[in-house]
PDB file of C-alpha atoms in Angstrom:
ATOM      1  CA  UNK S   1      10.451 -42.966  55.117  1.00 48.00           C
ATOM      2  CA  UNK S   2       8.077 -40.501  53.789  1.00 46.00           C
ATOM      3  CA  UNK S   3       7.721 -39.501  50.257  1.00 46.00           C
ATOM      4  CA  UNK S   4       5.201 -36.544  48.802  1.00 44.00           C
ATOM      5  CA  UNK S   5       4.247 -36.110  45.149  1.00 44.00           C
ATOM      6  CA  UNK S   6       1.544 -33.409  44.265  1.00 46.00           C
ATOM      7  CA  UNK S   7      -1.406 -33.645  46.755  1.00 45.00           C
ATOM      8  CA  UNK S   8      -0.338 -37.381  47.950  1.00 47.00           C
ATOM      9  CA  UNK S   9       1.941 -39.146  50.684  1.00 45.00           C
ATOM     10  CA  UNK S  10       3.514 -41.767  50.701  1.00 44.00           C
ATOM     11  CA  UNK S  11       4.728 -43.564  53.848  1.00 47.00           C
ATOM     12  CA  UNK S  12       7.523 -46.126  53.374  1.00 44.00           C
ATOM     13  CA  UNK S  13       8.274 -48.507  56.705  1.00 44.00           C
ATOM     14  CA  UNK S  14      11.347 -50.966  56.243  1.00 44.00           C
ATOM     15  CA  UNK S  15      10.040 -53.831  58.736  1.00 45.00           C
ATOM     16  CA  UNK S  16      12.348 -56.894  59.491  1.00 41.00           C
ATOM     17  CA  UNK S  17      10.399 -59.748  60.708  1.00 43.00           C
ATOM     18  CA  UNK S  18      12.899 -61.852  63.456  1.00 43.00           C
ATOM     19  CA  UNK S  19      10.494 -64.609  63.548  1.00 44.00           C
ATOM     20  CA  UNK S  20       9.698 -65.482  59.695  1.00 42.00           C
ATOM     21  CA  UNK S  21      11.972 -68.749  58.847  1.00 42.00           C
ATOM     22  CA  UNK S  22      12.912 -66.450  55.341  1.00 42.00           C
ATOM     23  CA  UNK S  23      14.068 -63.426  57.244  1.00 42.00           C
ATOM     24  CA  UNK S  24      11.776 -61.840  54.718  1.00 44.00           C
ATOM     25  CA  UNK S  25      12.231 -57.929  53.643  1.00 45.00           C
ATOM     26  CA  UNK S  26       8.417 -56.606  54.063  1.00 45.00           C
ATOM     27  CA  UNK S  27       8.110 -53.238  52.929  1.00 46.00           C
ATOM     28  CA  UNK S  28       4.775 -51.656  53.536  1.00 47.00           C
ATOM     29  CA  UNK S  29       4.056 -48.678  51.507  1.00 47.00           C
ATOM     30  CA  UNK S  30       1.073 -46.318  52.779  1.00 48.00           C
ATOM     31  CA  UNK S  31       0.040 -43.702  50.221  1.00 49.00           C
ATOM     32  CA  UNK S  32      -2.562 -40.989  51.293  1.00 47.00           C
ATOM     33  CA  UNK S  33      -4.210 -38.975  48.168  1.00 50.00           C
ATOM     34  CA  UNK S  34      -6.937 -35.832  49.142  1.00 48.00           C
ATOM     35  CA  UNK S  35      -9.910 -36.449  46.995  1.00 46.00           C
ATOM     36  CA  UNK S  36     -11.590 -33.184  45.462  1.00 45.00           C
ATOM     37  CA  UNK S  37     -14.818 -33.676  48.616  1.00 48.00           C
ATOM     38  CA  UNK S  38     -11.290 -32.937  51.332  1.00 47.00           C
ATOM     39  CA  UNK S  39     -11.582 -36.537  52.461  1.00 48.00           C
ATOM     40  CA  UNK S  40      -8.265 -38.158  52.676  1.00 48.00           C
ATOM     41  CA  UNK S  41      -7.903 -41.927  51.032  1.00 49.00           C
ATOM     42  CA  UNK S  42      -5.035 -44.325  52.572  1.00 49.00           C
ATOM     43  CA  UNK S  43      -4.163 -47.249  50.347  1.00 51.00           C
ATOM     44  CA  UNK S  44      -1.457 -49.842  51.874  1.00 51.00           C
ATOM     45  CA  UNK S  45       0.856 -51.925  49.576  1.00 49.00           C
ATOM     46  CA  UNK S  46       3.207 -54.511  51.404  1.00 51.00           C
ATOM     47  CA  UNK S  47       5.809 -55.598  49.217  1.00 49.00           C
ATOM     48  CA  UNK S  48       8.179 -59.199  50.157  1.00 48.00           C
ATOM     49  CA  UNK S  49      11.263 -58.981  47.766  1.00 47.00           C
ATOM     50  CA  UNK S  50      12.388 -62.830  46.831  1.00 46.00           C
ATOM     51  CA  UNK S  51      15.713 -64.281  48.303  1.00 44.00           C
ATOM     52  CA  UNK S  52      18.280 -63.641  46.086  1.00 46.00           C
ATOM     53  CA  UNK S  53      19.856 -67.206  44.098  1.00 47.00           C
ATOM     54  CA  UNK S  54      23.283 -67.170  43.809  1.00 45.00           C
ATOM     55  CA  UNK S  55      25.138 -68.521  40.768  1.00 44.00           C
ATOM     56  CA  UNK S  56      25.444 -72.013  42.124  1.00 48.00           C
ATOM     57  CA  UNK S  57      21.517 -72.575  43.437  1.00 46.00           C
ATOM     58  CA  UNK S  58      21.866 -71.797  46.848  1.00 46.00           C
ATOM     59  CA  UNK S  59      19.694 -69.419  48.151  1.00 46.00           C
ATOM     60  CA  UNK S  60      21.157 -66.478  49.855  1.00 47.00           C
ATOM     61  CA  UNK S  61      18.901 -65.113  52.766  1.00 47.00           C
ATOM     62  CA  UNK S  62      19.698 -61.849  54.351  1.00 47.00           C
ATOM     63  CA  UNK S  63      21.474 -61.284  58.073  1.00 46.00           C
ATOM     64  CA  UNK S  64      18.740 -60.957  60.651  1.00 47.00           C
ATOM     65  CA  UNK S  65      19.408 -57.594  62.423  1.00 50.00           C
ATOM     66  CA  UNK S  66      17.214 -55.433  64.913  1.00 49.00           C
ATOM     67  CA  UNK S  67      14.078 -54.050  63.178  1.00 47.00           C
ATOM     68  CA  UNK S  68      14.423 -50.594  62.093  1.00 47.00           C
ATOM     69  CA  UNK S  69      11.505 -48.127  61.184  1.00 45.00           C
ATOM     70  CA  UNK S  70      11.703 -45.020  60.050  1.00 44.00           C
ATOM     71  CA  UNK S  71       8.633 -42.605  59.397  1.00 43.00           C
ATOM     72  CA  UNK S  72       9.061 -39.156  57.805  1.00 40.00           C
ATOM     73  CA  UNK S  73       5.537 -37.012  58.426  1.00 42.00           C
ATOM     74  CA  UNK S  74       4.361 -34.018  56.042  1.00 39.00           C
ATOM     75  CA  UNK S  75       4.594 -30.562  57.843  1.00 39.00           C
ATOM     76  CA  UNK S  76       1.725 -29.452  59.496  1.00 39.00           C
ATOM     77  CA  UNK S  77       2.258 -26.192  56.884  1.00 38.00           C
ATOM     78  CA  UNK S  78       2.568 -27.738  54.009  1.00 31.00           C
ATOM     79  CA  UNK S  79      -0.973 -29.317  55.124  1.00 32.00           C
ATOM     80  CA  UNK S  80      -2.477 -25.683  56.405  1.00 36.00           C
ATOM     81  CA  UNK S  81      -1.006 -24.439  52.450  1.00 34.00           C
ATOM     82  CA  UNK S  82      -2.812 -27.355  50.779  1.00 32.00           C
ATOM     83  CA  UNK S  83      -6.150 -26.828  52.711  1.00 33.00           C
ATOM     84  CA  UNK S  84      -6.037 -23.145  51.718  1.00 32.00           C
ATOM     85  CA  UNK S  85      -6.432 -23.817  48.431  1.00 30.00           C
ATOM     86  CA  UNK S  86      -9.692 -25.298  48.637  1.00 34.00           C
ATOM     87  CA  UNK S  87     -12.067 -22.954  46.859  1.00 34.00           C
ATOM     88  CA  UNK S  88     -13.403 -21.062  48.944  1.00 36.00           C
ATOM     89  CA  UNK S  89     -17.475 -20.806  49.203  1.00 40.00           C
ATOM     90  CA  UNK S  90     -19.554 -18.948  46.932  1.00 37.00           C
ATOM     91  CA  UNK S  91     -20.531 -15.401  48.535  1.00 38.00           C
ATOM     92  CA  UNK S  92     -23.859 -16.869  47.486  1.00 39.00           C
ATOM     93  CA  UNK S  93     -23.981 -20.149  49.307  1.00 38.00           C
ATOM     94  CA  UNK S  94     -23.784 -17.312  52.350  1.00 38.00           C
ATOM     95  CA  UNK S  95     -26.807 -15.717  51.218  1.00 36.00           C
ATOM     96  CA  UNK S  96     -28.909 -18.769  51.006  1.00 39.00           C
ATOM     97  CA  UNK S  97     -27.655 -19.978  54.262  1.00 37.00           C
ATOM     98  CA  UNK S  98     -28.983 -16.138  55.504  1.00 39.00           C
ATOM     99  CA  UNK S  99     -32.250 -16.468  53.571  1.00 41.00           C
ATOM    100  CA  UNK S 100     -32.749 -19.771  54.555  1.00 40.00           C
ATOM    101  CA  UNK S 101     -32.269 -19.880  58.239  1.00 42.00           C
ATOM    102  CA  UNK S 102     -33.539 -17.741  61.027  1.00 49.00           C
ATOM    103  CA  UNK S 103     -34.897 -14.611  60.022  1.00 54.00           C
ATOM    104  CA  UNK S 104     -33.458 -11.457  62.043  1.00 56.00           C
ATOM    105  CA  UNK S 105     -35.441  -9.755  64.345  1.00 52.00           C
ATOM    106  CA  UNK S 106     -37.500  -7.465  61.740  1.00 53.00           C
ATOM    107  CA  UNK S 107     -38.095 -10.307  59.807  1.00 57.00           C
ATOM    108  CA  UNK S 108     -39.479 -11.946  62.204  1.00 53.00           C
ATOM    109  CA  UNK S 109     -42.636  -9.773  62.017  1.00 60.00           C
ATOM    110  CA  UNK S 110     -43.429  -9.994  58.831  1.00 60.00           C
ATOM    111  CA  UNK S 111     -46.589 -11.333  57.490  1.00 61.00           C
ATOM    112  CA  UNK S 112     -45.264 -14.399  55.314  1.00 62.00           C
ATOM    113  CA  UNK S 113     -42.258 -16.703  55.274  1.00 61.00           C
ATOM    114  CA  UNK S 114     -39.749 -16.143  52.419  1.00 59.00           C
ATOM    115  CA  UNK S 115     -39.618 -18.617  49.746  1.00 58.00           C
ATOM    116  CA  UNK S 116     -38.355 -16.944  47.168  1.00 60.00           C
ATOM    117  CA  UNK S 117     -34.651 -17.171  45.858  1.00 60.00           C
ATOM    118  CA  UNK S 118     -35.010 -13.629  44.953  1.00 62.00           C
ATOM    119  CA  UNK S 119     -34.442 -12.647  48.179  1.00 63.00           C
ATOM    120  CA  UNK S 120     -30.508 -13.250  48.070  1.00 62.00           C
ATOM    121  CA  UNK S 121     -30.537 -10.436  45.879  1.00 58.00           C
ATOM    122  CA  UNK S 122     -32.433  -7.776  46.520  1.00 57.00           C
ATOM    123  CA  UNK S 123     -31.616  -8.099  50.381  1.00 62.00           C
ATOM    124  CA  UNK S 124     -28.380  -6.321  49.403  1.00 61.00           C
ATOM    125  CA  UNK S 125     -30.204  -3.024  49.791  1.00 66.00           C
ATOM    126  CA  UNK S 126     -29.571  -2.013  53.405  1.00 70.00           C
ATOM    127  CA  UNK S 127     -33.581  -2.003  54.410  1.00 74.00           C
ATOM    128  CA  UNK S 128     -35.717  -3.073  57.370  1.00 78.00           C
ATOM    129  CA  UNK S 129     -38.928  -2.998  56.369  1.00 82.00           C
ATOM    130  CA  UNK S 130     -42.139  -4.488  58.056  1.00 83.00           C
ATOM    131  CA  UNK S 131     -44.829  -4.882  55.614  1.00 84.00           C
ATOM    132  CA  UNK S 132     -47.545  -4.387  57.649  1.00 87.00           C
ATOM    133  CA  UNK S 133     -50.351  -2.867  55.449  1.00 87.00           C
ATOM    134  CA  UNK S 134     -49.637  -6.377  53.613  1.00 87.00           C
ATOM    135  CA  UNK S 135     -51.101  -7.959  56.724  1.00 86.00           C
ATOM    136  CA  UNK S 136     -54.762  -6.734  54.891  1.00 86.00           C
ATOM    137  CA  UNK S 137     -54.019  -8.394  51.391  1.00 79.00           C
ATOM    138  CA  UNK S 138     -54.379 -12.054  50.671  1.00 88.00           C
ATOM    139  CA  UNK S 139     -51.685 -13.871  52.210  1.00 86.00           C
ATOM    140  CA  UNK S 140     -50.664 -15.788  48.050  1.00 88.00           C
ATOM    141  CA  UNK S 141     -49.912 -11.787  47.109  1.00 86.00           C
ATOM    142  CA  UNK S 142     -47.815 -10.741  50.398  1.00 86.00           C
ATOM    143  CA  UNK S 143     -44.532 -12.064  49.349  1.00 84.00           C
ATOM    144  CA  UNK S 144     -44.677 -11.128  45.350  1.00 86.00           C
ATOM    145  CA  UNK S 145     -46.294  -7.543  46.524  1.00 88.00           C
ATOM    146  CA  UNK S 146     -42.901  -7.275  49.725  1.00 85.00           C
ATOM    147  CA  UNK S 147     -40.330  -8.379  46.421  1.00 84.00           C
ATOM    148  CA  UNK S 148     -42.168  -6.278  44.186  1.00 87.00           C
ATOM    149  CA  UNK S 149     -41.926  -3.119  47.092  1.00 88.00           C
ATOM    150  CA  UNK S 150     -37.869  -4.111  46.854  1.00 84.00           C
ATOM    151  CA  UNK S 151     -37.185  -4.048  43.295  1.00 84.00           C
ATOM    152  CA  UNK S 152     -38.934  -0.902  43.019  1.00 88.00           C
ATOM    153  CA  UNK S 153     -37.443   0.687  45.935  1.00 87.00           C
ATOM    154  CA  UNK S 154     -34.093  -0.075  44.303  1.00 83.00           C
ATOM    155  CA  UNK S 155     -35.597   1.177  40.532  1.00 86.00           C
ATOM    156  CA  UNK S 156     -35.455   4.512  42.630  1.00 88.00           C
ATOM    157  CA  UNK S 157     -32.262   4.071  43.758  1.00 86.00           C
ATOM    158  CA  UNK S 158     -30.806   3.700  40.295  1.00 86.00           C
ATOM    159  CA  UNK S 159     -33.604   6.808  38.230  1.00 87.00           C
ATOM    160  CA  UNK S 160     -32.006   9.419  41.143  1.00 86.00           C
ATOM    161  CA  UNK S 161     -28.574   9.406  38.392  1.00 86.00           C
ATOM    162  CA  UNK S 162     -30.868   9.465  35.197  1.00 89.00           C
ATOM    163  CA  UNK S 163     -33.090  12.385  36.006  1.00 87.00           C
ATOM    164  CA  UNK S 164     -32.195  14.922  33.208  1.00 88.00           C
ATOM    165  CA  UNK S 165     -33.005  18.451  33.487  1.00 84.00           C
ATOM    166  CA  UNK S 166     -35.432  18.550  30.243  1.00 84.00           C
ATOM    167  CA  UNK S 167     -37.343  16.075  32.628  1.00 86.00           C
ATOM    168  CA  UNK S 168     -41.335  16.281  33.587  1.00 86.00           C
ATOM    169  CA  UNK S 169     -42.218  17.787  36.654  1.00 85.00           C
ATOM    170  CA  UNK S 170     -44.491  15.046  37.210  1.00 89.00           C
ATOM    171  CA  UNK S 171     -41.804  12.478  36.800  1.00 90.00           C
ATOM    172  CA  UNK S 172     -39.953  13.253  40.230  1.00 90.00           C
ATOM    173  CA  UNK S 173     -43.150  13.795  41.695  1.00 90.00           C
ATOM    174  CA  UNK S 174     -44.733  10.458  40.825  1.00 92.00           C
ATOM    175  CA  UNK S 175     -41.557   9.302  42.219  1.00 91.00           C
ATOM    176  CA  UNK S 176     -42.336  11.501  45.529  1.00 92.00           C
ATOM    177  CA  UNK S 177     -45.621   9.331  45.887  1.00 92.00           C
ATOM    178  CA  UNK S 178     -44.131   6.419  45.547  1.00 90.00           C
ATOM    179  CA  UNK S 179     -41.737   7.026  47.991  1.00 91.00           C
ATOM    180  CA  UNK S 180     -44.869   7.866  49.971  1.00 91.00           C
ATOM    181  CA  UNK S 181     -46.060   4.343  49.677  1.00 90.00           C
ATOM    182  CA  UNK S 182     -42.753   2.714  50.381  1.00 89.00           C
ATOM    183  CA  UNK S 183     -42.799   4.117  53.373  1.00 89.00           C
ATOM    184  CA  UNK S 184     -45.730   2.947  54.913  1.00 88.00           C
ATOM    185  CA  UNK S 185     -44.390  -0.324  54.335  1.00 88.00           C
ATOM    186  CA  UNK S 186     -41.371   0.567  56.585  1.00 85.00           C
ATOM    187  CA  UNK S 187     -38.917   1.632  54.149  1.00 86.00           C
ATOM    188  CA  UNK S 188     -35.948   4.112  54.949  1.00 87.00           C
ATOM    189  CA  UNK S 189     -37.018   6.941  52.519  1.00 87.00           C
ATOM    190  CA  UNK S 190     -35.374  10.033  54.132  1.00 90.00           C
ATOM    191  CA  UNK S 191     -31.715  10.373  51.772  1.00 90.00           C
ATOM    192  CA  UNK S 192     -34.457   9.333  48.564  1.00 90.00           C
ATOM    193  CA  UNK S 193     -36.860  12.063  49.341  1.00 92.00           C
ATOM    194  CA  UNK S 194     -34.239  14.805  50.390  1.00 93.00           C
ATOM    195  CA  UNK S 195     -32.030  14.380  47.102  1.00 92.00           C
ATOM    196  CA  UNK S 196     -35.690  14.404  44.844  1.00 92.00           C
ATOM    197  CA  UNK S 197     -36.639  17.253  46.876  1.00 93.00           C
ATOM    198  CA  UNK S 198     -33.505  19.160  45.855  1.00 92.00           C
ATOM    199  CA  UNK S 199     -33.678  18.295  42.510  1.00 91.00           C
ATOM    200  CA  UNK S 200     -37.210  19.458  42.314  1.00 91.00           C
ATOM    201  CA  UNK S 201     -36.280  22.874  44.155  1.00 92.00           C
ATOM    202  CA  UNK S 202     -33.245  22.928  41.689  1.00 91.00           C
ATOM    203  CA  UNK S 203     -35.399  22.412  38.574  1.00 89.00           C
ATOM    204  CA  UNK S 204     -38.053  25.029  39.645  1.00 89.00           C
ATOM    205  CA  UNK S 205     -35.472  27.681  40.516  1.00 91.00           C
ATOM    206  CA  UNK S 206     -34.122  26.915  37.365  1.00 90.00           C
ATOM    207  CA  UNK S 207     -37.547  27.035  35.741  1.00 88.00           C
ATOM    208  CA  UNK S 208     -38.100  30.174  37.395  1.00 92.00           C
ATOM    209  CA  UNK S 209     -34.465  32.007  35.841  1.00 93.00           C
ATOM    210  CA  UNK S 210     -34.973  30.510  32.899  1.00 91.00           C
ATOM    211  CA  UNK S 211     -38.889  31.724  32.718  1.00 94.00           C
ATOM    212  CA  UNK S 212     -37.378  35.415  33.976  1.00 95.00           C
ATOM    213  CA  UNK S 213     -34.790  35.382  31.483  1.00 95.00           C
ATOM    214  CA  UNK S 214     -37.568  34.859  28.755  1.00 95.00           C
ATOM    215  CA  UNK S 215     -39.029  37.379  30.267  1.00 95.00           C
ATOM    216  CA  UNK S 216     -36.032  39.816  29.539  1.00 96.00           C
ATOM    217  CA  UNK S 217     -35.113  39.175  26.227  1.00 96.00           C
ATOM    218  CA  UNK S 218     -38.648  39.808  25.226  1.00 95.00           C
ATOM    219  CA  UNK S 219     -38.541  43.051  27.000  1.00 96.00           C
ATOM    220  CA  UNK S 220     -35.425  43.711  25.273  1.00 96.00           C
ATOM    221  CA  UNK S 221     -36.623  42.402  22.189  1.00 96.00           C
ATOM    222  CA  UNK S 222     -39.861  45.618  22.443  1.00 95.00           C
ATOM    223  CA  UNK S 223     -36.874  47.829  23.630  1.00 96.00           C
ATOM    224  CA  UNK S 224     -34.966  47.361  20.139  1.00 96.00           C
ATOM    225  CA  UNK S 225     -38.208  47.697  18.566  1.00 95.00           C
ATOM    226  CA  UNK S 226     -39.314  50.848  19.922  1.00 95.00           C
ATOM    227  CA  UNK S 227     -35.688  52.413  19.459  1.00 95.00           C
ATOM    228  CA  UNK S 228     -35.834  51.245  15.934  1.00 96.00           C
ATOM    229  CA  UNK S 229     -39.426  53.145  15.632  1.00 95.00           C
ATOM    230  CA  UNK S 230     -37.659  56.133  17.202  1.00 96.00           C
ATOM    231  CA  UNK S 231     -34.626  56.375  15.238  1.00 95.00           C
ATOM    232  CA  UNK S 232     -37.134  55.769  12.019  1.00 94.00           C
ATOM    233  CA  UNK S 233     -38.561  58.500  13.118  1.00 95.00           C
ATOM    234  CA  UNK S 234     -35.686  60.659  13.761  1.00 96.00           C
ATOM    235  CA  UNK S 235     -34.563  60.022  10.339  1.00 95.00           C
ATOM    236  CA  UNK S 236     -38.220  60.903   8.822  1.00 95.00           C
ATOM    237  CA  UNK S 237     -38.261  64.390  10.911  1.00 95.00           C
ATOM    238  CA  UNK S 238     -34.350  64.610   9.552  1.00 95.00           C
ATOM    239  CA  UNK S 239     -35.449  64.932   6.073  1.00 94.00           C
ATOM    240  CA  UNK S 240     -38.374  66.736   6.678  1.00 94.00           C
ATOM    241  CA  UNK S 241     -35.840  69.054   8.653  1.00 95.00           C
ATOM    242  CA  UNK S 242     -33.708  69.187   4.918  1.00 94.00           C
ATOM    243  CA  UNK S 243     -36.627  69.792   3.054  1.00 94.00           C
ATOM    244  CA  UNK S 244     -37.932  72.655   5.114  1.00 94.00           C
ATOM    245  CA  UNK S 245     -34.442  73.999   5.273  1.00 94.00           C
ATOM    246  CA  UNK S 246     -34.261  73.949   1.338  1.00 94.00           C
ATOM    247  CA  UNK S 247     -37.898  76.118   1.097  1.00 93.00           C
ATOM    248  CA  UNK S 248     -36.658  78.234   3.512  1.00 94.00           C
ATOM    249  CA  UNK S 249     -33.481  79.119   1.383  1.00 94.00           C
ATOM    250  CA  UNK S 250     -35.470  79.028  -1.284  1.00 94.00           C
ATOM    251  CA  UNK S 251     -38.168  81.453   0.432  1.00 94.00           C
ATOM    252  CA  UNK S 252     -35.146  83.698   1.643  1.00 94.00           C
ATOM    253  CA  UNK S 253     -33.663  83.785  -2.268  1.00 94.00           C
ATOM    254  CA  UNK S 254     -37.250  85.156  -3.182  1.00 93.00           C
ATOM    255  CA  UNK S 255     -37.025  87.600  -0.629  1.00 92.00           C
ATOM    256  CA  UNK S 256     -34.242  89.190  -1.434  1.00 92.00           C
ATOM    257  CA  UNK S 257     -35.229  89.590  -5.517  1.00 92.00           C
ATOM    258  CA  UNK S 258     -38.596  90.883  -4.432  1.00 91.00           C
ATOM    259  CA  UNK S 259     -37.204  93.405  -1.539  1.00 89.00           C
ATOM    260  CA  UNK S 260     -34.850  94.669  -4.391  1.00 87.00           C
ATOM    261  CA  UNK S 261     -37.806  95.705  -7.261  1.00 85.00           C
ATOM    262  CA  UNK S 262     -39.281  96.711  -4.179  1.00 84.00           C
ATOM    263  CA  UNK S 263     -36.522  99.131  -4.037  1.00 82.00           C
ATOM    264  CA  UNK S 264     -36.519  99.912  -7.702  1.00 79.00           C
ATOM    265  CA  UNK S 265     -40.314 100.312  -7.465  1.00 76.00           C
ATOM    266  CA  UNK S 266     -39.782 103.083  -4.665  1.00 72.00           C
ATOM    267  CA  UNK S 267     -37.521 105.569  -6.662  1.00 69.00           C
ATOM    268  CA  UNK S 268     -38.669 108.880  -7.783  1.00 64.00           C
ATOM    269  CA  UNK S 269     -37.637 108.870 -11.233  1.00 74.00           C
ATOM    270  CA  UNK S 270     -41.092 108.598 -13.132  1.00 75.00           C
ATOM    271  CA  UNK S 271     -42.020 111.516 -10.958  1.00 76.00           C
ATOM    272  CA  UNK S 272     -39.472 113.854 -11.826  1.00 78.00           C
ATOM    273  CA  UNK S 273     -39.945 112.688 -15.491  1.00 78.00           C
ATOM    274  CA  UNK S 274     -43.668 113.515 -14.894  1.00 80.00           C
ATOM    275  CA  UNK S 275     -42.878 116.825 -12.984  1.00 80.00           C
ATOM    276  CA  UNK S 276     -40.797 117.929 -15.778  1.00 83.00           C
ATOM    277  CA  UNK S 277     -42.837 117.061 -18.877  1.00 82.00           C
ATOM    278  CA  UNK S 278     -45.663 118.702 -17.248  1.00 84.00           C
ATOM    279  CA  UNK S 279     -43.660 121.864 -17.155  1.00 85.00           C
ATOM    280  CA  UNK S 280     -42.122 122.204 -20.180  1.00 84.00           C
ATOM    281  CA  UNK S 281     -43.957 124.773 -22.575  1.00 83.00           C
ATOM    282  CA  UNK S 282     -45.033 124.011 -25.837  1.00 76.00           C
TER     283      UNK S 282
END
């Protein structure tokens, strides 16, 4: 008979001894726990119940009969479910096991062994590179100098989404350069230097409209100044215009009174006065 609790089995066999003199009930119990390390622990218990007394002393044994045994076993699923829920490895332990064993085939050519647990990090950049110009450097440096290459080859990565417009010309192309330098060491610059080259070629475009547009307003800017100047103007020659037009009515008013004693001038009155005083007797 089988009986499971929790993570253990028990296995219960009812075993009838023919040749013991007591026709003694042995019961051997067999319980199997799964430690936390997987390994399974067995543990047997055999168990020989007493004959039973009866009232009057005499001990009562029980009728011999053929041995019986019955075994119940744990599904093979219920074993496959309970291994399944082991936890499961650490993506890291994966890593290590990488790092650790045999390099790939670019690594193989590099010029120092990797010792440092960095490595299970910053290998999650998809790169191949060789390091060779390390091959001239002191051989303590090369592995620092191939990490340090990494990180900043990913810094890179990550400044492409904080580049602001405002930003320094200089800043992408100190990042050009060191692209540059990555490369020689074997790194896959190409998508890096095509996205900072558009950015640049955005930026100066943009520096160019924006230095054009400048441009305009402060031709617009002298535009309103010299119409300003010319309606000042207009408005000086306006009243000049008014005040010439006033002398000339004024001129024209003079005119007229003069042309009129001109008129009164012209008569022949004092003349005929003249003529006929002249004549007159005495």
């Amino acid at each position: 008979m089988c009986r499971s609790k929790g993570n253990r089995k028990v296995n219960v066999s009812d075993d009838i001894h023919q040749e013991s003199p007591l026709g003694e009930h042995e019961i051997i119990i067999t319980q199997i726990r799964d430690s936390e390390d997987g390994t399974s622990h067995k543990r047997r218990k055999r168990r020989t119940p007493h004959a039973h007394d009866s009232e009057d002393g005499t001990s009562h044994q029980k009728k011999k009969r053929t041995p019986t045994k019955s075994v119940i076993t744990k599904p093979t699923g219920l074993l496959e479910e309970s291994s399944s829920l082991s936890p499961p490895d650490h993506p890291g332990n994966s890593l290590n096991q990488a790092s650790a064993g045999t390099p790939t085939d670019y690594q193989q050519d590099w010029p120092f062994i990797k010792r440092s647990p960095t490595w299970t990090t910053i290998e999650l950049y998809s790169q191949k590179p060789h390091f060779a110009p390390l091959k001239e450097i002191n051989e303590d440096y090369r592995e620092g100098l191939a990490i340090a290459h990494i990180i900043t080859f990913g810094n890179l990565v990550q400044r492409l989404s904080d580049f602001k417009l405002n930003d320094l010309v200089d800043m992408f192309n100190n990042s050009l350069a060191t692209l540059s330098e990555l490369e020689t060491h074997g790194f896959d610059v190409g998508p890096i230097r095509g996205r900072l080259n558009q950015l640049v070629s955005l930026k100066t475009k943009m520096f160019e409209q924006e230095a054009t547009r400048k441009e305009v307003e402060q031709k617009l800017e002298k535009c309103n100044h010299e119409k300003c100047m010319v309606e000042k103007e207009i408005d000086e020659l306006k009243e000049k215009t008014r005040v010439l037009q006033s002398k000339s009515e004024q001129i024209a008013t003079m005119q007229k009174a003069m042309a009129e004693e001109l008129t009164s001038l012209q008569t022949n009155d004092l003349v005929l006065d003249f003529e006929i005083l002249a004549t007159t007797p005495l």
